[in-house]
């Protein structure tokens, strides 16, 4: 992997960090930095800056085969430190509209806290949102995803379908 150099596309008060290769030579390095600066509004640094893809383009569905019954897992305990981090992330996701409180969820799984990259939001099919319900430790509550989390079955295929739709004119020309 190339060694990376952090550059700030924002201000000191509102930093917008990104990374470029330290192996880039001038004038390519300056041209890339100018291009990134010019189009910095195309990037998202916070959840609320990611409105998501239009449902007409793509949405994720969770078909369930006949005969399968909903599963509700027993609540697991977490350390207080992890619980605080989960609560902070839940508040960010709620504020961004990526999740909503789950009411009378038939499907309910324990949250699995992992560090993840922020990605473009693909909306969940409205009829399948209840299948994404998860519970948080303590009294934080139960929630369900309104956008597709990447841990779902076939999430990668849905994402690829969206990218193929968006970039179909460029694939084979300027994109591989």
mmCIF file of C-alpha atoms in Angstrom:
data_model
loop_
_atom_site.group_PDB
_atom_site.id
_atom_site.type_symbol
_atom_site.label_atom_id
_atom_site.label_comp_id
_atom_site.label_asym_id
_atom_site.label_seq_id
_atom_site.Cartn_x
_atom_site.Cartn_y
_atom_site.Cartn_z
ATOM 1 C CA UNK A 1 0.000 0.000 0.000
ATOM 2 C CA UNK A 2 1.053 3.567 -0.671
ATOM 3 C CA UNK A 3 2.034 5.676 2.322
ATOM 4 C CA UNK A 4 -0.633 8.333 2.800
ATOM 5 C CA UNK A 5 -0.587 12.024 3.603
ATOM 6 C CA UNK A 6 -3.561 13.641 5.333
ATOM 7 C CA UNK A 7 -4.870 16.826 3.738
ATOM 8 C CA UNK A 8 -7.621 19.106 5.031
ATOM 9 C CA UNK A 9 -10.286 20.119 2.512
ATOM 10 C CA UNK A 10 -12.068 22.225 5.139
ATOM 11 C CA UNK A 11 -11.043 24.885 7.625
ATOM 12 C CA UNK A 12 -9.430 24.758 11.057
ATOM 13 C CA UNK A 13 -12.882 25.228 12.643
ATOM 14 C CA UNK A 14 -14.538 22.604 10.402
ATOM 15 C CA UNK A 15 -11.863 20.136 9.270
ATOM 16 C CA UNK A 16 -12.574 17.865 6.296
ATOM 17 C CA UNK A 17 -9.685 15.372 6.327
ATOM 18 C CA UNK A 18 -8.890 13.052 3.445
ATOM 19 C CA UNK A 19 -5.775 11.219 2.322
ATOM 20 C CA UNK A 20 -3.629 11.149 -0.805
ATOM 21 C CA UNK A 21 -0.565 9.115 -1.701
ATOM 22 C CA UNK A 22 2.792 10.556 -0.653
ATOM 23 C CA UNK A 23 4.235 8.980 -3.822
ATOM 24 C CA UNK A 24 2.456 11.487 -6.090
ATOM 25 C CA UNK A 25 4.808 13.851 -7.879
ATOM 26 C CA UNK A 26 4.216 17.476 -8.832
ATOM 27 C CA UNK A 27 2.279 18.736 -10.759
ATOM 28 C CA UNK A 28 -0.114 15.755 -10.360
ATOM 29 C CA UNK A 29 -0.216 16.205 -6.577
ATOM 30 C CA UNK A 30 -1.226 19.876 -6.845
ATOM 31 C CA UNK A 31 -3.772 19.098 -9.563
ATOM 32 C CA UNK A 32 -5.353 16.350 -7.447
ATOM 33 C CA UNK A 33 -5.511 18.608 -4.382
ATOM 34 C CA UNK A 34 -7.149 21.371 -6.461
ATOM 35 C CA UNK A 35 -9.659 18.881 -7.890
ATOM 36 C CA UNK A 36 -10.541 17.532 -4.434
ATOM 37 C CA UNK A 37 -10.906 21.090 -3.119
ATOM 38 C CA UNK A 38 -13.141 22.095 -6.048
ATOM 39 C CA UNK A 39 -15.468 19.119 -5.547
ATOM 40 C CA UNK A 40 -15.305 18.831 -1.739
ATOM 41 C CA UNK A 41 -19.096 19.262 -1.562
ATOM 42 C CA UNK A 42 -19.385 15.810 -3.214
ATOM 43 C CA UNK A 43 -17.900 14.132 -0.117
ATOM 44 C CA UNK A 44 -19.548 13.447 3.237
ATOM 45 C CA UNK A 45 -17.789 13.655 6.573
ATOM 46 C CA UNK A 46 -20.912 13.305 8.735
ATOM 47 C CA UNK A 47 -24.015 11.111 8.507
ATOM 48 C CA UNK A 48 -26.344 14.073 7.985
ATOM 49 C CA UNK A 49 -24.401 14.933 4.806
ATOM 50 C CA UNK A 50 -25.423 11.607 3.204
ATOM 51 C CA UNK A 51 -29.027 11.873 2.018
ATOM 52 C CA UNK A 52 -28.978 8.439 0.392
ATOM 53 C CA UNK A 53 -29.828 7.120 -3.038
ATOM 54 C CA UNK A 54 -33.308 7.561 -4.481
ATOM 55 C CA UNK A 55 -35.603 4.558 -3.915
ATOM 56 C CA UNK A 56 -36.456 4.630 -7.639
ATOM 57 C CA UNK A 57 -32.804 3.769 -8.364
ATOM 58 C CA UNK A 58 -32.318 1.067 -5.737
ATOM 59 C CA UNK A 59 -33.657 -0.195 -2.428
ATOM 60 C CA UNK A 60 -32.737 -3.276 -0.432
ATOM 61 C CA UNK A 61 -35.295 -6.037 0.172
ATOM 62 C CA UNK A 62 -35.211 -8.937 2.615
ATOM 63 C CA UNK A 63 -37.402 -11.708 1.218
ATOM 64 C CA UNK A 64 -38.214 -14.416 3.750
ATOM 65 C CA UNK A 65 -39.022 -17.956 2.618
ATOM 66 C CA UNK A 66 -42.401 -19.335 3.634
ATOM 67 C CA UNK A 67 -42.308 -21.293 6.857
ATOM 68 C CA UNK A 68 -39.541 -19.279 8.536
ATOM 69 C CA UNK A 69 -40.563 -17.707 11.826
ATOM 70 C CA UNK A 70 -39.272 -14.383 13.190
ATOM 71 C CA UNK A 71 -36.379 -14.593 15.653
ATOM 72 C CA UNK A 72 -36.038 -12.523 18.841
ATOM 73 C CA UNK A 73 -32.662 -12.896 20.538
ATOM 74 C CA UNK A 74 -32.192 -12.606 24.293
ATOM 75 C CA UNK A 75 -30.553 -9.320 25.308
ATOM 76 C CA UNK A 76 -26.777 -9.507 25.842
ATOM 77 C CA UNK A 77 -24.846 -7.411 28.334
ATOM 78 C CA UNK A 78 -22.044 -5.005 27.393
ATOM 79 C CA UNK A 79 -19.436 -3.092 29.324
ATOM 80 C CA UNK A 80 -20.413 0.435 30.386
ATOM 81 C CA UNK A 81 -17.739 1.856 28.059
ATOM 82 C CA UNK A 82 -19.163 -0.027 25.059
ATOM 83 C CA UNK A 83 -22.716 0.905 26.056
ATOM 84 C CA UNK A 84 -21.792 4.623 26.073
ATOM 85 C CA UNK A 85 -20.227 4.336 22.613
ATOM 86 C CA UNK A 86 -23.305 2.490 21.322
ATOM 87 C CA UNK A 87 -25.579 5.208 22.732
ATOM 88 C CA UNK A 88 -23.541 7.957 21.004
ATOM 89 C CA UNK A 89 -23.667 6.121 17.678
ATOM 90 C CA UNK A 90 -27.407 5.451 18.013
ATOM 91 C CA UNK A 91 -27.989 9.179 18.575
ATOM 92 C CA UNK A 92 -25.970 10.022 15.425
ATOM 93 C CA UNK A 93 -27.820 7.420 13.350
ATOM 94 C CA UNK A 94 -31.220 8.633 14.626
ATOM 95 C CA UNK A 95 -30.341 12.253 13.867
ATOM 96 C CA UNK A 96 -29.279 11.298 10.329
ATOM 97 C CA UNK A 97 -32.472 9.281 9.764
ATOM 98 C CA UNK A 98 -30.561 6.033 9.166
ATOM 99 C CA UNK A 99 -32.512 4.249 11.911
ATOM 100 C CA UNK A 100 -35.820 4.743 13.705
ATOM 101 C CA UNK A 101 -37.258 3.386 16.948
ATOM 102 C CA UNK A 102 -38.628 -0.142 16.546
ATOM 103 C CA UNK A 103 -42.113 -0.638 17.956
ATOM 104 C CA UNK A 104 -43.449 -4.174 18.452
ATOM 105 C CA UNK A 105 -40.610 -5.752 16.443
ATOM 106 C CA UNK A 106 -41.137 -9.377 15.390
ATOM 107 C CA UNK A 107 -37.488 -9.734 14.385
ATOM 108 C CA UNK A 108 -35.010 -8.530 17.023
ATOM 109 C CA UNK A 109 -31.250 -9.112 17.117
ATOM 110 C CA UNK A 110 -28.537 -7.925 19.473
ATOM 111 C CA UNK A 111 -26.428 -5.066 18.243
ATOM 112 C CA UNK A 112 -22.887 -6.071 17.268
ATOM 113 C CA UNK A 113 -20.630 -3.036 17.745
ATOM 114 C CA UNK A 114 -17.873 -2.889 15.106
ATOM 115 C CA UNK A 115 -15.946 -0.037 13.550
ATOM 116 C CA UNK A 116 -17.313 0.569 10.067
ATOM 117 C CA UNK A 117 -16.712 2.985 7.257
ATOM 118 C CA UNK A 118 -19.452 5.415 6.396
ATOM 119 C CA UNK A 119 -20.979 4.554 3.032
ATOM 120 C CA UNK A 120 -23.613 5.878 0.694
ATOM 121 C CA UNK A 121 -27.094 5.210 1.977
ATOM 122 C CA UNK A 122 -29.253 2.704 0.128
ATOM 123 C CA UNK A 123 -32.799 2.771 1.451
ATOM 124 C CA UNK A 124 -34.399 -0.356 2.855
ATOM 125 C CA UNK A 125 -37.643 -1.432 1.210
ATOM 126 C CA UNK A 126 -40.371 -0.081 3.505
ATOM 127 C CA UNK A 127 -42.001 -3.511 3.855
ATOM 128 C CA UNK A 128 -38.691 -5.019 5.085
ATOM 129 C CA UNK A 129 -37.538 -2.368 7.585
ATOM 130 C CA UNK A 130 -39.063 -4.259 10.531
ATOM 131 C CA UNK A 131 -36.787 -7.227 9.722
ATOM 132 C CA UNK A 132 -33.689 -5.150 10.562
ATOM 133 C CA UNK A 133 -34.670 -4.446 14.196
ATOM 134 C CA UNK A 134 -31.926 -4.579 16.798
ATOM 135 C CA UNK A 135 -31.793 -3.965 20.530
ATOM 136 C CA UNK A 136 -29.241 -1.956 22.420
ATOM 137 C CA UNK A 137 -27.938 -2.589 25.920
ATOM 138 C CA UNK A 138 -29.561 -1.085 28.993
ATOM 139 C CA UNK A 139 -32.429 1.308 28.407
ATOM 140 C CA UNK A 140 -31.219 2.689 25.063
ATOM 141 C CA UNK A 141 -34.015 0.859 23.251
ATOM 142 C CA UNK A 142 -34.740 -1.085 20.079
ATOM 143 C CA UNK A 143 -34.313 0.367 16.603
ATOM 144 C CA UNK A 144 -34.601 -0.634 12.958
ATOM 145 C CA UNK A 145 -32.604 0.432 9.917
ATOM 146 C CA UNK A 146 -34.194 2.679 7.311
ATOM 147 C CA UNK A 147 -31.004 2.353 5.233
ATOM 148 C CA UNK A 148 -29.189 -0.832 4.279
ATOM 149 C CA UNK A 149 -26.504 -1.910 6.754
ATOM 150 C CA UNK A 150 -23.703 -3.777 4.977
ATOM 151 C CA UNK A 151 -23.983 -6.842 7.213
ATOM 152 C CA UNK A 152 -27.256 -7.913 5.604
ATOM 153 C CA UNK A 153 -27.467 -10.837 3.208
ATOM 154 C CA UNK A 154 -27.021 -9.672 -0.404
ATOM 155 C CA UNK A 155 -26.172 -6.113 0.691
ATOM 156 C CA UNK A 156 -23.047 -6.232 -1.475
ATOM 157 C CA UNK A 157 -25.085 -7.272 -4.504
ATOM 158 C CA UNK A 158 -27.579 -4.441 -3.923
ATOM 159 C CA UNK A 159 -24.695 -1.960 -3.607
ATOM 160 C CA UNK A 160 -23.107 -3.270 -6.830
ATOM 161 C CA UNK A 161 -26.447 -2.987 -8.643
ATOM 162 C CA UNK A 162 -26.708 0.654 -7.518
ATOM 163 C CA UNK A 163 -23.156 1.432 -8.678
ATOM 164 C CA UNK A 164 -23.806 -0.259 -12.042
ATOM 165 C CA UNK A 165 -26.942 1.879 -12.483
ATOM 166 C CA UNK A 166 -25.161 5.094 -11.529
ATOM 167 C CA UNK A 167 -21.985 4.544 -13.546
ATOM 168 C CA UNK A 168 -23.333 2.456 -16.468
ATOM 169 C CA UNK A 169 -22.150 4.993 -19.094
ATOM 170 C CA UNK A 170 -18.605 5.023 -17.676
ATOM 171 C CA UNK A 171 -18.047 1.294 -17.104
ATOM 172 C CA UNK A 172 -15.594 -0.015 -19.675
ATOM 173 C CA UNK A 173 -14.476 3.512 -20.631
ATOM 174 C CA UNK A 174 -13.170 5.480 -17.677
ATOM 175 C CA UNK A 175 -14.138 2.947 -14.957
ATOM 176 C CA UNK A 176 -13.482 -0.762 -14.553
#
